[in-house]
mmCIF file of C-alpha atoms in Angstrom:
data_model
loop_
_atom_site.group_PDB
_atom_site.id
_atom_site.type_symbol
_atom_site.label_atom_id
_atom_site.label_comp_id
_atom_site.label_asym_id
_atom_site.label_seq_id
_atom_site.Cartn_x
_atom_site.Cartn_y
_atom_site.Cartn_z
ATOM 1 C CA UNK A 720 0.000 0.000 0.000
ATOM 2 C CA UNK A 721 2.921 1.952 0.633
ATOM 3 C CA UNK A 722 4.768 1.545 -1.955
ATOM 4 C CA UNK A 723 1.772 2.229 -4.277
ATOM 5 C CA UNK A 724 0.772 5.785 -2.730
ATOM 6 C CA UNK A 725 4.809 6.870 -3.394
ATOM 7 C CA UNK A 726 4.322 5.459 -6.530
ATOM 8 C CA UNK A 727 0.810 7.395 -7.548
ATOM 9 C CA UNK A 728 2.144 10.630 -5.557
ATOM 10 C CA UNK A 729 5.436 10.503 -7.988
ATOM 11 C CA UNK A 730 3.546 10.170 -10.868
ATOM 12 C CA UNK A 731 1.666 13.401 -9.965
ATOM 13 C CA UNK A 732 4.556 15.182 -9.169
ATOM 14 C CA UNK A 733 5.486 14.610 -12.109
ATOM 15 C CA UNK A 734 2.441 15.235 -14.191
ATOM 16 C CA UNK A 735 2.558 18.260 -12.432
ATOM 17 C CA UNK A 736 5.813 19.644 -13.260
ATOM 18 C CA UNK A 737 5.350 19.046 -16.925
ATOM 19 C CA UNK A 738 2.386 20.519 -16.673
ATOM 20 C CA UNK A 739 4.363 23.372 -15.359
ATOM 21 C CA UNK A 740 6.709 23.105 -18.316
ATOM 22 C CA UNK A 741 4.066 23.569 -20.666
ATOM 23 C CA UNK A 742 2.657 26.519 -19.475
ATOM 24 C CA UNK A 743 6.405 28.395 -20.083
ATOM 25 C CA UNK A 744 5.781 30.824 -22.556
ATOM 26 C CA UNK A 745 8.142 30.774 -25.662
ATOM 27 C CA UNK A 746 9.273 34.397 -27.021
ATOM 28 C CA UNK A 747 8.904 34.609 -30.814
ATOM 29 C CA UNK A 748 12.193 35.241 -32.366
ATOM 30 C CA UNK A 749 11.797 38.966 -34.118
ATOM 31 C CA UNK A 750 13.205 39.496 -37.885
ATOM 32 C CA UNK A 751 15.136 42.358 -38.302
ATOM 33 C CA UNK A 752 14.157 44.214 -41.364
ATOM 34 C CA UNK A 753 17.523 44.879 -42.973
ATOM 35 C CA UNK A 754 17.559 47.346 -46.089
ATOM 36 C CA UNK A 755 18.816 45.912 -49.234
ATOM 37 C CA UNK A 756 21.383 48.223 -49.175
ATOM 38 C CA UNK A 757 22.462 47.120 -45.871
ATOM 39 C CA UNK A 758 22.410 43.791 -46.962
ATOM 40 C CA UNK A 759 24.381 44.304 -50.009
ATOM 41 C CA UNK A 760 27.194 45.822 -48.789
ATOM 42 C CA UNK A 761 27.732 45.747 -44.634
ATOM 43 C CA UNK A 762 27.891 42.460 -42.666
ATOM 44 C CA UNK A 763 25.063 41.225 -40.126
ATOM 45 C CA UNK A 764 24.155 43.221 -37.499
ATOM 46 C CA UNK A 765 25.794 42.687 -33.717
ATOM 47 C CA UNK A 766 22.776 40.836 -31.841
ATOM 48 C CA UNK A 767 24.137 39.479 -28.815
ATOM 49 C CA UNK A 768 23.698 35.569 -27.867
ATOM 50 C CA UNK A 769 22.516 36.408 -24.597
ATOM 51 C CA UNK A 770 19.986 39.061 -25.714
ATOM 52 C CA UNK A 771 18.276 37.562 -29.007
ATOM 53 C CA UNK A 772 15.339 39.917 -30.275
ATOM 54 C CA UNK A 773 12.162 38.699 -29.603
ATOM 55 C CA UNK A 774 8.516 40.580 -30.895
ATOM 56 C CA UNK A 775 8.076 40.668 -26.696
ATOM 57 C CA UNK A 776 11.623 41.856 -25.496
ATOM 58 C CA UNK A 777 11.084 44.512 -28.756
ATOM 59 C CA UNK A 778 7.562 45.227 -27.319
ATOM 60 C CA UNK A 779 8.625 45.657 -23.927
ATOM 61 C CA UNK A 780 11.717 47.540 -24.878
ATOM 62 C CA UNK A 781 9.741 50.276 -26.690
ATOM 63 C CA UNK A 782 6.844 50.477 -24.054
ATOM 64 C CA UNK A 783 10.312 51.088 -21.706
ATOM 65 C CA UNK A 784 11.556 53.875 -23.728
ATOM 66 C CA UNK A 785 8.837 55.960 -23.716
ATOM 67 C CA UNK A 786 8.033 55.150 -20.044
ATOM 68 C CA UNK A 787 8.895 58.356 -17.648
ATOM 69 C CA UNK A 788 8.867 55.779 -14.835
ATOM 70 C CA UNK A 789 12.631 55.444 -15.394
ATOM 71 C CA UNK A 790 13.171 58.630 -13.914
ATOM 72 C CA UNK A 791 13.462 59.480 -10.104
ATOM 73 C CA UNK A 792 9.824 61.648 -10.134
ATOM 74 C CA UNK A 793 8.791 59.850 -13.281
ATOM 75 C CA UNK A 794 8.768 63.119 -15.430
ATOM 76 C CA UNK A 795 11.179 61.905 -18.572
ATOM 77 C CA UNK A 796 11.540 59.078 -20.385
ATOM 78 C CA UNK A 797 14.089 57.636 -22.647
ATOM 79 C CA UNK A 798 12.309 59.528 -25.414
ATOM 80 C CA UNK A 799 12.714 62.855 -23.661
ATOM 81 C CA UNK A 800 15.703 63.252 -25.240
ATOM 82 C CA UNK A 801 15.934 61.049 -28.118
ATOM 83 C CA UNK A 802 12.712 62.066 -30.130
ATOM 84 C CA UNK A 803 11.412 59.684 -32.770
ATOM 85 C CA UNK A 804 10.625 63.083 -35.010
ATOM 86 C CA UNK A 805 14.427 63.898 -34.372
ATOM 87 C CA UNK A 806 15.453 60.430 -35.675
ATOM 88 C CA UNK A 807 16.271 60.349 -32.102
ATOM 89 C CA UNK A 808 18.042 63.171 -31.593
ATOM 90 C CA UNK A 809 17.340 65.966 -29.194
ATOM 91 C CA UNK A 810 16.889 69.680 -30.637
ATOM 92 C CA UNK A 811 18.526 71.379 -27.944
ATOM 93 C CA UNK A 812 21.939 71.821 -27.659
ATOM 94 C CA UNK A 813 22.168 69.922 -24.572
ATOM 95 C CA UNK A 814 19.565 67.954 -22.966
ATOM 96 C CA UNK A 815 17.748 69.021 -19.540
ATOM 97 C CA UNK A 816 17.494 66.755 -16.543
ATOM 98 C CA UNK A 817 15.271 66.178 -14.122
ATOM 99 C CA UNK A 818 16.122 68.313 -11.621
ATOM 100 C CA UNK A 819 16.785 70.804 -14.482
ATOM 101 C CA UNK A 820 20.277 70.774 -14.997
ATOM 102 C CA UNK A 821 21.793 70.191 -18.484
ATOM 103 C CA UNK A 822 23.975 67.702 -19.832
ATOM 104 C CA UNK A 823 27.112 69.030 -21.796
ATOM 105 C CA UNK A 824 27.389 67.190 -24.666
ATOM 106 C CA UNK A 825 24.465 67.019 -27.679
ATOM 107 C CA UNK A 826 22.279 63.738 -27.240
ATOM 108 C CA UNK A 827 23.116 61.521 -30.285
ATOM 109 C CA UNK A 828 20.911 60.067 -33.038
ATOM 110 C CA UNK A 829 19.788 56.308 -32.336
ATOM 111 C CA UNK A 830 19.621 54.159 -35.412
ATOM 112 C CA UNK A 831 21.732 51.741 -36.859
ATOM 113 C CA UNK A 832 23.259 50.912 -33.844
ATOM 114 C CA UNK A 833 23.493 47.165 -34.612
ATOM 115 C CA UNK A 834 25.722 47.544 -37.065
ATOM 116 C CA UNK A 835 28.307 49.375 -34.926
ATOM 117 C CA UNK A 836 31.442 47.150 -35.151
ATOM 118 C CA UNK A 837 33.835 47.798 -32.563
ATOM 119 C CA UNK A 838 30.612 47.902 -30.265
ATOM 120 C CA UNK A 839 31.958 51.477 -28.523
ATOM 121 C CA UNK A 840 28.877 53.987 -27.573
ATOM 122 C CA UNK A 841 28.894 57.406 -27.097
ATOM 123 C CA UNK A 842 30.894 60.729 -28.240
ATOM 124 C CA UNK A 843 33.810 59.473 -26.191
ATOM 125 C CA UNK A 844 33.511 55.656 -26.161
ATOM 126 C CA UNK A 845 32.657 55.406 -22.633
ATOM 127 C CA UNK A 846 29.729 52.703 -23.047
ATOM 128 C CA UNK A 847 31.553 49.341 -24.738
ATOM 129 C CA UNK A 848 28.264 47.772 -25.335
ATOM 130 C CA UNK A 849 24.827 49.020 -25.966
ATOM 131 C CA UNK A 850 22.985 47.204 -22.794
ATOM 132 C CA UNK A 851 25.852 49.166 -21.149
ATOM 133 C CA UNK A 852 25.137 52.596 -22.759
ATOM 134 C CA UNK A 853 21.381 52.197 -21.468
ATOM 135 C CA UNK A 854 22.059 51.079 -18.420
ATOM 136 C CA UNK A 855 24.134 54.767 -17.353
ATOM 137 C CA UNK A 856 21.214 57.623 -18.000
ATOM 138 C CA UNK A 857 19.449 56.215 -15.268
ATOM 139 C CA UNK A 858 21.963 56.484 -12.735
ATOM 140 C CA UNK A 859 23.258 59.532 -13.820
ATOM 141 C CA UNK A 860 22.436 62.497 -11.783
ATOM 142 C CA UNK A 861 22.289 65.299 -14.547
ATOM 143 C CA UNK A 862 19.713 62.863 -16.887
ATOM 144 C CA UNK A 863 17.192 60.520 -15.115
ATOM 145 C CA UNK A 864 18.837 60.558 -11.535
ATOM 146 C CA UNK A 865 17.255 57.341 -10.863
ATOM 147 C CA UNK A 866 17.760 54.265 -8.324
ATOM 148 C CA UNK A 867 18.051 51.492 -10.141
ATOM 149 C CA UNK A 868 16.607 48.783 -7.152
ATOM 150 C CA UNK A 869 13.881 51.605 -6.327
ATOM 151 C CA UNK A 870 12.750 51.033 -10.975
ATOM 152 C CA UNK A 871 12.957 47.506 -10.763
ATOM 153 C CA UNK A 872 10.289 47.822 -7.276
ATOM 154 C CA UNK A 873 8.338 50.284 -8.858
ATOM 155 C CA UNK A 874 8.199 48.040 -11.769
ATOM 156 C CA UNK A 875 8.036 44.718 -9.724
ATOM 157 C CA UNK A 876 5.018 46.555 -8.077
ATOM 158 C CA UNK A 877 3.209 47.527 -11.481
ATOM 159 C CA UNK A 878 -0.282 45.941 -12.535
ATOM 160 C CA UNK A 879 1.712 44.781 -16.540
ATOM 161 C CA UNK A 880 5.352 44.576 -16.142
ATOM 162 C CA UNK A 881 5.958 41.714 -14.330
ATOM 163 C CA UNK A 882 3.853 39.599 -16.799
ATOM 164 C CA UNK A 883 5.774 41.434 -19.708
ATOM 165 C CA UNK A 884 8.872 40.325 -18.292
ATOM 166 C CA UNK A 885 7.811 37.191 -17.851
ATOM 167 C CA UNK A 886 6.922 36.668 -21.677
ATOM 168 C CA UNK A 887 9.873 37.984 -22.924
ATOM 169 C CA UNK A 888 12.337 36.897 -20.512
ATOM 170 C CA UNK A 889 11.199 33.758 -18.638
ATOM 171 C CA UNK A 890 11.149 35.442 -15.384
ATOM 172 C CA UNK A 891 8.725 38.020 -13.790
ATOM 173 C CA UNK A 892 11.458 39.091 -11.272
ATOM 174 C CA UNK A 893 12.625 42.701 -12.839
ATOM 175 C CA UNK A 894 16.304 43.991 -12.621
ATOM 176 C CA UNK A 895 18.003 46.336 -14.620
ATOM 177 C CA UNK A 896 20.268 43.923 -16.562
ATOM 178 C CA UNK A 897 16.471 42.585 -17.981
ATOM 179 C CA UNK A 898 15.248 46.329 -18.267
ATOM 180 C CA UNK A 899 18.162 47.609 -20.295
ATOM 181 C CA UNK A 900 18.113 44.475 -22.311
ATOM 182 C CA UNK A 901 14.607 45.129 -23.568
ATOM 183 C CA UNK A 902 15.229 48.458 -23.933
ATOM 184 C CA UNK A 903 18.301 47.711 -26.672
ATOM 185 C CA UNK A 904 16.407 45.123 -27.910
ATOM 186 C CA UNK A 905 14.204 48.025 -29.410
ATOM 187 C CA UNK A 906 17.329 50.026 -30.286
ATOM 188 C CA UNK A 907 18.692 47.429 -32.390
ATOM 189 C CA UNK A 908 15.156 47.865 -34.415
ATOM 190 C CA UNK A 909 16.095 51.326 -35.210
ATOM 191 C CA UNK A 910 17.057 50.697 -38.866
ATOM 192 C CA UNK A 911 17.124 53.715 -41.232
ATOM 193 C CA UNK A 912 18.378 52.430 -44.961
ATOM 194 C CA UNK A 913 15.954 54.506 -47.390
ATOM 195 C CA UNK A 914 16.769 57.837 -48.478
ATOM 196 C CA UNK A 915 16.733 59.190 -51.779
ATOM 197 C CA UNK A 916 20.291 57.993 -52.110
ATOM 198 C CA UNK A 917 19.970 54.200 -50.915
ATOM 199 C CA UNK A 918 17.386 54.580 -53.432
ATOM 200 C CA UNK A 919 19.866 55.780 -55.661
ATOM 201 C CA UNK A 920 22.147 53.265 -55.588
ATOM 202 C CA UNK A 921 19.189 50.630 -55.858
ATOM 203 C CA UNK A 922 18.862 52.691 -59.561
ATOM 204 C CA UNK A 923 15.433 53.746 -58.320
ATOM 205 C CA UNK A 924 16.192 57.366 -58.028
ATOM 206 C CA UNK A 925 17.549 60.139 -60.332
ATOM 207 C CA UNK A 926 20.159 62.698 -58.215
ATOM 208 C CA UNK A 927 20.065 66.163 -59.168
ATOM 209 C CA UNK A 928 22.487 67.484 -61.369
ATOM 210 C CA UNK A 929 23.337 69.756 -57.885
ATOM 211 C CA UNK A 930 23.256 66.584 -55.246
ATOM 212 C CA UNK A 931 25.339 64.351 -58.219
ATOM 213 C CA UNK A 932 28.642 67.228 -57.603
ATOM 214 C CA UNK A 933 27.597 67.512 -53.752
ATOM 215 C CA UNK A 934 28.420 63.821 -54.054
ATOM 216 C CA UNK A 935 31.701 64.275 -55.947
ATOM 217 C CA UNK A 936 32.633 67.215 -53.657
ATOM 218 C CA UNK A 937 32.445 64.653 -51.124
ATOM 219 C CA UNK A 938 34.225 61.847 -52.478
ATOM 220 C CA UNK A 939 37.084 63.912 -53.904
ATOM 221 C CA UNK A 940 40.257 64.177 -51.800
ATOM 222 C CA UNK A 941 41.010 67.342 -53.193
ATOM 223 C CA UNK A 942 37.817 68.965 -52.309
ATOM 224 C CA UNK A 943 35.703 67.636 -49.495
ATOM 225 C CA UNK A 944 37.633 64.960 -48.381
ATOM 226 C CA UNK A 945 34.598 63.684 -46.107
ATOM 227 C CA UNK A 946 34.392 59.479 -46.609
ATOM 228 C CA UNK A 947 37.670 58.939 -44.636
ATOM 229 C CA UNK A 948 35.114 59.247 -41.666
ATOM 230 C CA UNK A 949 31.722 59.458 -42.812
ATOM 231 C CA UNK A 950 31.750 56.772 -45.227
ATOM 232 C CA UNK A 951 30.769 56.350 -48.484
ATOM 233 C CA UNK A 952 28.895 54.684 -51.731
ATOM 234 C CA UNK A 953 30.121 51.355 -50.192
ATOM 235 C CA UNK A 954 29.299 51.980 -46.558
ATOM 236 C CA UNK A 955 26.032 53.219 -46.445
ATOM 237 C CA UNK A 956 25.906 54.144 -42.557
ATOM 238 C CA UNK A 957 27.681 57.112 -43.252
ATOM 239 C CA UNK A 958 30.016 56.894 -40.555
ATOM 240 C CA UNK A 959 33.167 54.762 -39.756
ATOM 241 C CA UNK A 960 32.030 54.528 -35.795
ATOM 242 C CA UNK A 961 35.583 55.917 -35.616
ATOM 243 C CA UNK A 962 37.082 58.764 -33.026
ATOM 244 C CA UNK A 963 38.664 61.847 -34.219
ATOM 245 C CA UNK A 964 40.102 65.649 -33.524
ATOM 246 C CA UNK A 965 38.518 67.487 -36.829
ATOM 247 C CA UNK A 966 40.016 70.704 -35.762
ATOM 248 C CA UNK A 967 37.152 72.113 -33.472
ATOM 249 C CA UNK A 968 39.482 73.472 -30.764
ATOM 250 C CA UNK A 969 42.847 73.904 -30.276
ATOM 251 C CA UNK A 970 42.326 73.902 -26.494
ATOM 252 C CA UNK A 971 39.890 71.412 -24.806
ATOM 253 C CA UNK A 972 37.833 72.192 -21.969
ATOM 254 C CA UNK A 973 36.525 68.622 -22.870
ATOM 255 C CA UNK A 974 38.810 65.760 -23.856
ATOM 256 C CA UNK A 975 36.234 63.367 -25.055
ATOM 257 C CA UNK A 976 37.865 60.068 -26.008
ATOM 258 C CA UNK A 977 40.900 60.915 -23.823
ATOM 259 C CA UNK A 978 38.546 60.779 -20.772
ATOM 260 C CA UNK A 979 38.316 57.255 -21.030
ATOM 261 C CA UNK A 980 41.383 55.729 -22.564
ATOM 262 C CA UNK A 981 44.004 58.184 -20.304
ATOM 263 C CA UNK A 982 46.109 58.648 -22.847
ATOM 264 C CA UNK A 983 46.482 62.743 -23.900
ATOM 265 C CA UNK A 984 47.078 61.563 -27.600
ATOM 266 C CA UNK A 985 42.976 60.815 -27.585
ATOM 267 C CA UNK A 986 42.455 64.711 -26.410
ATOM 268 C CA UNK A 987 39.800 66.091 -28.667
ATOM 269 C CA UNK A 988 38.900 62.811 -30.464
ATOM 270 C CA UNK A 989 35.240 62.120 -30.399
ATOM 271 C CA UNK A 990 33.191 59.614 -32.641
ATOM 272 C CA UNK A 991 32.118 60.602 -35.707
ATOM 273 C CA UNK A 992 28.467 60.735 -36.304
ATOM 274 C CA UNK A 993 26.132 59.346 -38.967
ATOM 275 C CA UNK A 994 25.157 61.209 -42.022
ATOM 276 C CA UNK A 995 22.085 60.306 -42.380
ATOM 277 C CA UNK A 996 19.232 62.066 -41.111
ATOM 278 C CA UNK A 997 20.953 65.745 -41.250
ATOM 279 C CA UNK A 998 17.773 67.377 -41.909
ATOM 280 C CA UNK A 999 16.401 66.273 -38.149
ATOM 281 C CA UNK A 1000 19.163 66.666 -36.097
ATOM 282 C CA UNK A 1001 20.318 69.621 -35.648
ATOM 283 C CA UNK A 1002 22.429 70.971 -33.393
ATOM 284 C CA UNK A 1003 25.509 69.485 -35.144
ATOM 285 C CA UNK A 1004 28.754 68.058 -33.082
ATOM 286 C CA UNK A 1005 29.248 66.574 -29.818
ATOM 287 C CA UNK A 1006 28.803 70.054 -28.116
ATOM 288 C CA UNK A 1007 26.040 71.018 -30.555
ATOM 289 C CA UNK A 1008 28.030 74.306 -31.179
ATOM 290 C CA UNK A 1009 27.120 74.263 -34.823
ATOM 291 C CA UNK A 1010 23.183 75.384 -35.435
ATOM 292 C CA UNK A 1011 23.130 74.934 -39.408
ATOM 293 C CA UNK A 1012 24.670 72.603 -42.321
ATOM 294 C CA UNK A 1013 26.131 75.784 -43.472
ATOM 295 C CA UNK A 1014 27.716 76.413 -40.739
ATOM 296 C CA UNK A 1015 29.306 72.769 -39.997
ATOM 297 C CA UNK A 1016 30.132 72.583 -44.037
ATOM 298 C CA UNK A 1017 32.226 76.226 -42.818
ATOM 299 C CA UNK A 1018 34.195 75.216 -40.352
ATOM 300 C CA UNK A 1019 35.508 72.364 -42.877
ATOM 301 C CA UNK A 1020 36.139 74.619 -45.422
ATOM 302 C CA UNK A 1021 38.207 77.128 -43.724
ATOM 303 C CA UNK A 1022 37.589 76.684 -39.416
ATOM 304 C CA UNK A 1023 39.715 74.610 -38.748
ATOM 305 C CA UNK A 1024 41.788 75.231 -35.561
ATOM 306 C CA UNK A 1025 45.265 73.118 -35.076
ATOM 307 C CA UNK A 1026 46.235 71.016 -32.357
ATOM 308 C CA UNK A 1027 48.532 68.293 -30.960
ATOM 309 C CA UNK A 1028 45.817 66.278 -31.669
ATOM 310 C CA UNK A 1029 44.516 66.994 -35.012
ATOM 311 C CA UNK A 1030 43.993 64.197 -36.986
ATOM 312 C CA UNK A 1031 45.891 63.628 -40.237
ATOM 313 C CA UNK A 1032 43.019 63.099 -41.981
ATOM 314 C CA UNK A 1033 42.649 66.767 -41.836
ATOM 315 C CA UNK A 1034 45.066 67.025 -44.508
ATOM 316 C CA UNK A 1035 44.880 70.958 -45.184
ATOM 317 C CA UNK A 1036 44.691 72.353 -41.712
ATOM 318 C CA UNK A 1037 47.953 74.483 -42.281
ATOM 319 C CA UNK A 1038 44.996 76.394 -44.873
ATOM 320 C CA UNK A 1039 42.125 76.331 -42.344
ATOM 321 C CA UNK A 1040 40.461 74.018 -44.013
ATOM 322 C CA UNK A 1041 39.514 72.966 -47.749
ATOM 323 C CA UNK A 1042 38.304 75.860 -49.055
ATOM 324 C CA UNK A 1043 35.243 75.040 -50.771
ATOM 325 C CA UNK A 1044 33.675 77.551 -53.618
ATOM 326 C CA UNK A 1045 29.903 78.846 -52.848
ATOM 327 C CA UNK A 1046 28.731 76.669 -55.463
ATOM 328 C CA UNK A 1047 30.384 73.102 -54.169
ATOM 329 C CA UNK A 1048 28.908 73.963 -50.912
ATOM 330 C CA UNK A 1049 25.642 74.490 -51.702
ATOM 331 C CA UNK A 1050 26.028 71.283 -53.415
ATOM 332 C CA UNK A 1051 27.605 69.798 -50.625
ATOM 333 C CA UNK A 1052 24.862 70.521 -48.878
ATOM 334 C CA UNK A 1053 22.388 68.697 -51.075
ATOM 335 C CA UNK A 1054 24.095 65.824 -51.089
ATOM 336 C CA UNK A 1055 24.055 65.239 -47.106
ATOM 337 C CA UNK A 1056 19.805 66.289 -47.308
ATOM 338 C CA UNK A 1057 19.689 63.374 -49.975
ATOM 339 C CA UNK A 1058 20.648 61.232 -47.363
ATOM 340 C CA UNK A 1059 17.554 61.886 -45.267
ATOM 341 C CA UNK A 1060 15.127 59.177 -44.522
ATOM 342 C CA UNK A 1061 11.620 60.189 -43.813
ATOM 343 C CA UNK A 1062 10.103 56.666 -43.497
ATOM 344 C CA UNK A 1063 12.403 56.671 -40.952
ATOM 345 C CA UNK A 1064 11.414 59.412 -38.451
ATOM 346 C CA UNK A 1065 7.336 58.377 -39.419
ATOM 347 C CA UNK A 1066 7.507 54.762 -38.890
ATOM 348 C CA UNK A 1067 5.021 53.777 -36.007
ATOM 349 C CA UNK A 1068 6.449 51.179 -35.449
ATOM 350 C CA UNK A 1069 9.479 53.385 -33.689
ATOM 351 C CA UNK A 1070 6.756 55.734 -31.898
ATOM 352 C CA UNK A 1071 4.629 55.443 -28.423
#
């Protein structure tokens, strides 16, 4: 009798567990939608093994973004100062906190950021990692100024999140590791490959005779001289995720890459910033000093200010620059605007 009650109380253990097992929910893996362009001439995307995208984790991640409860009083969000309509980007020059304070450096465009090789975020470098670059504007006193065990309790304590968590993770105990890897999750969605000149180069567009020489201005070493760092025909994300002095300063009040590596041969260096999306996000450079093309297209044509530091890419800084005419400016101009991707900055998909 014994024996048979173990037996039947086993057997409903066990009944029970699978039962258990059954009832885990399975994330469905998401598809990136890569542009042809992307796909033709860049290699796959950086998804990290231990944070595949799944349509929850994306869903979650984006619900995250544009939630103010990530801030201390719950008055900004993510989105506060990377606006979809900005292709991410914040107007300002610098962004304002929540205890109103500003930042000091220009909040940078999100999209593409998969495809960012040597994996380094921010003007100086100082996130290696993008779960690692979300997980600091929390924290930081000038931006959300945020406990992170006091988000993960107000979370743990809301009426959806822990369930959300629980579908895309596996778990409905919330920590920030599992926050900022839902919220990069969406990031890595953040795809913009369709302007008029992808389209271009897919021979679906016609350039204007004025965006065709903005184009050659660009390309040509003797002119322009602008693909060693912001890329090219064949690397369409208009950047080479590189750091470098381009001549703003000849004094620093801020060192940018230095900061991080130590090393005073680094002073001034700061990454160089997608093309794309010109049109939407102004202020220009890491200090958003610049208001206007014109005026960033300037200080490459003759503003130029030496330094220890001045990278020899800036071939002509004994002349102040390049020294563009009117006309190849103008055109210059064109061609960075025909790099502007409006499906981009309307998608729903990338708005609350």
């Amino acid at each position: 009798m014994t024996k048979t009650y173990i037996f039947l109380l086993s057997f409903f253990l066990l009944m029970n567990c699978a039962s258990k097992e059954e009832e885990i929910y399975t994330p469905i893996p998401y598809r990136l939608e890569i542009p042809q362009i992307f796909a033709d001439k860049l290699i796959a995307p950086i998804i990290p093994t231990n944070n595949p995208l799944t349509e929850e984790g994306v869903a979650l991640g984006k619900k995250l973004f544009f939630d103010k409860i990530l801030s201390a009083d719950e008055t900004k969000s993510c989105a506060s100062c990377h606006n979809p309509k900005s292709a991410f980007s914040d107007n300002q020059q610098f962004s304002l906190g929540i205890d109103g304070e500003f930042g000091f450096r220009n909040a940078m465009p999100l999209f593409n950021l998969a495809w960012n090789f040597d994996d380094r975020f921010n003007w100086d470098g100082s996130a290696f990692g993008l779960e690692n670059q979300a997980f600091e504007p929390v924290s930081n006193p000038i931006e959300l100024h945020a406990n992170w065990k006091n988000i993960a309790k107000k979370m743990q304590n809301h009426p959806e999140y822990p369930n959300l968590f629980l579908r895309a993770f596996g778990t409905a105990t919330i920590d920030s590791t599992l926050i900022t890897k839902a919220i990069t999750q969406f990031e890595r969605t953040l795809i913009s490959g369709n302007s008029k000149f992808d389209q271009f180069l897919l021979g679906n567009e016609t350039l204007t005779p004025e965006e065709e020489n903005g184009f050659n201005v660009f390309m040509d070493e003797a002119k322009g001289d602008c693909f060693h760092c912001h890329g090219s025909n064949n690397n369409p994300l208009w950047t080479d995720n590189q750091f470098h002095n381009n001549g703003l300063d000849s004094n620093f009040t801020d060192v940018g890459l230095s900061k991080i590596t130590g090393d005073p041969a680094d002073n001034g260096k700061f990454k160089s910033p997608s093309l794309r999306n010109l049109a939407f996000t102004a202020p220009y450079m890491h200090d958003g000093r610049f208001a206007t093309l014109e005026e960033v297209i300037n200080h490459y044509s003759e503003g130029l200010k030496p330094s220890a530091t001045i990278d020899p890419l800036m071939k002509k800084i004994d002349k102040g620059g390049v020294h563009l005419s009117t006309k190849d400016k103008t055109d210059l101009k064109a061609f960075l605007l025909s790099l502007t991707d409006l499906e981009f900055v309307n998608n729903t998909a990338f708005q609350e």
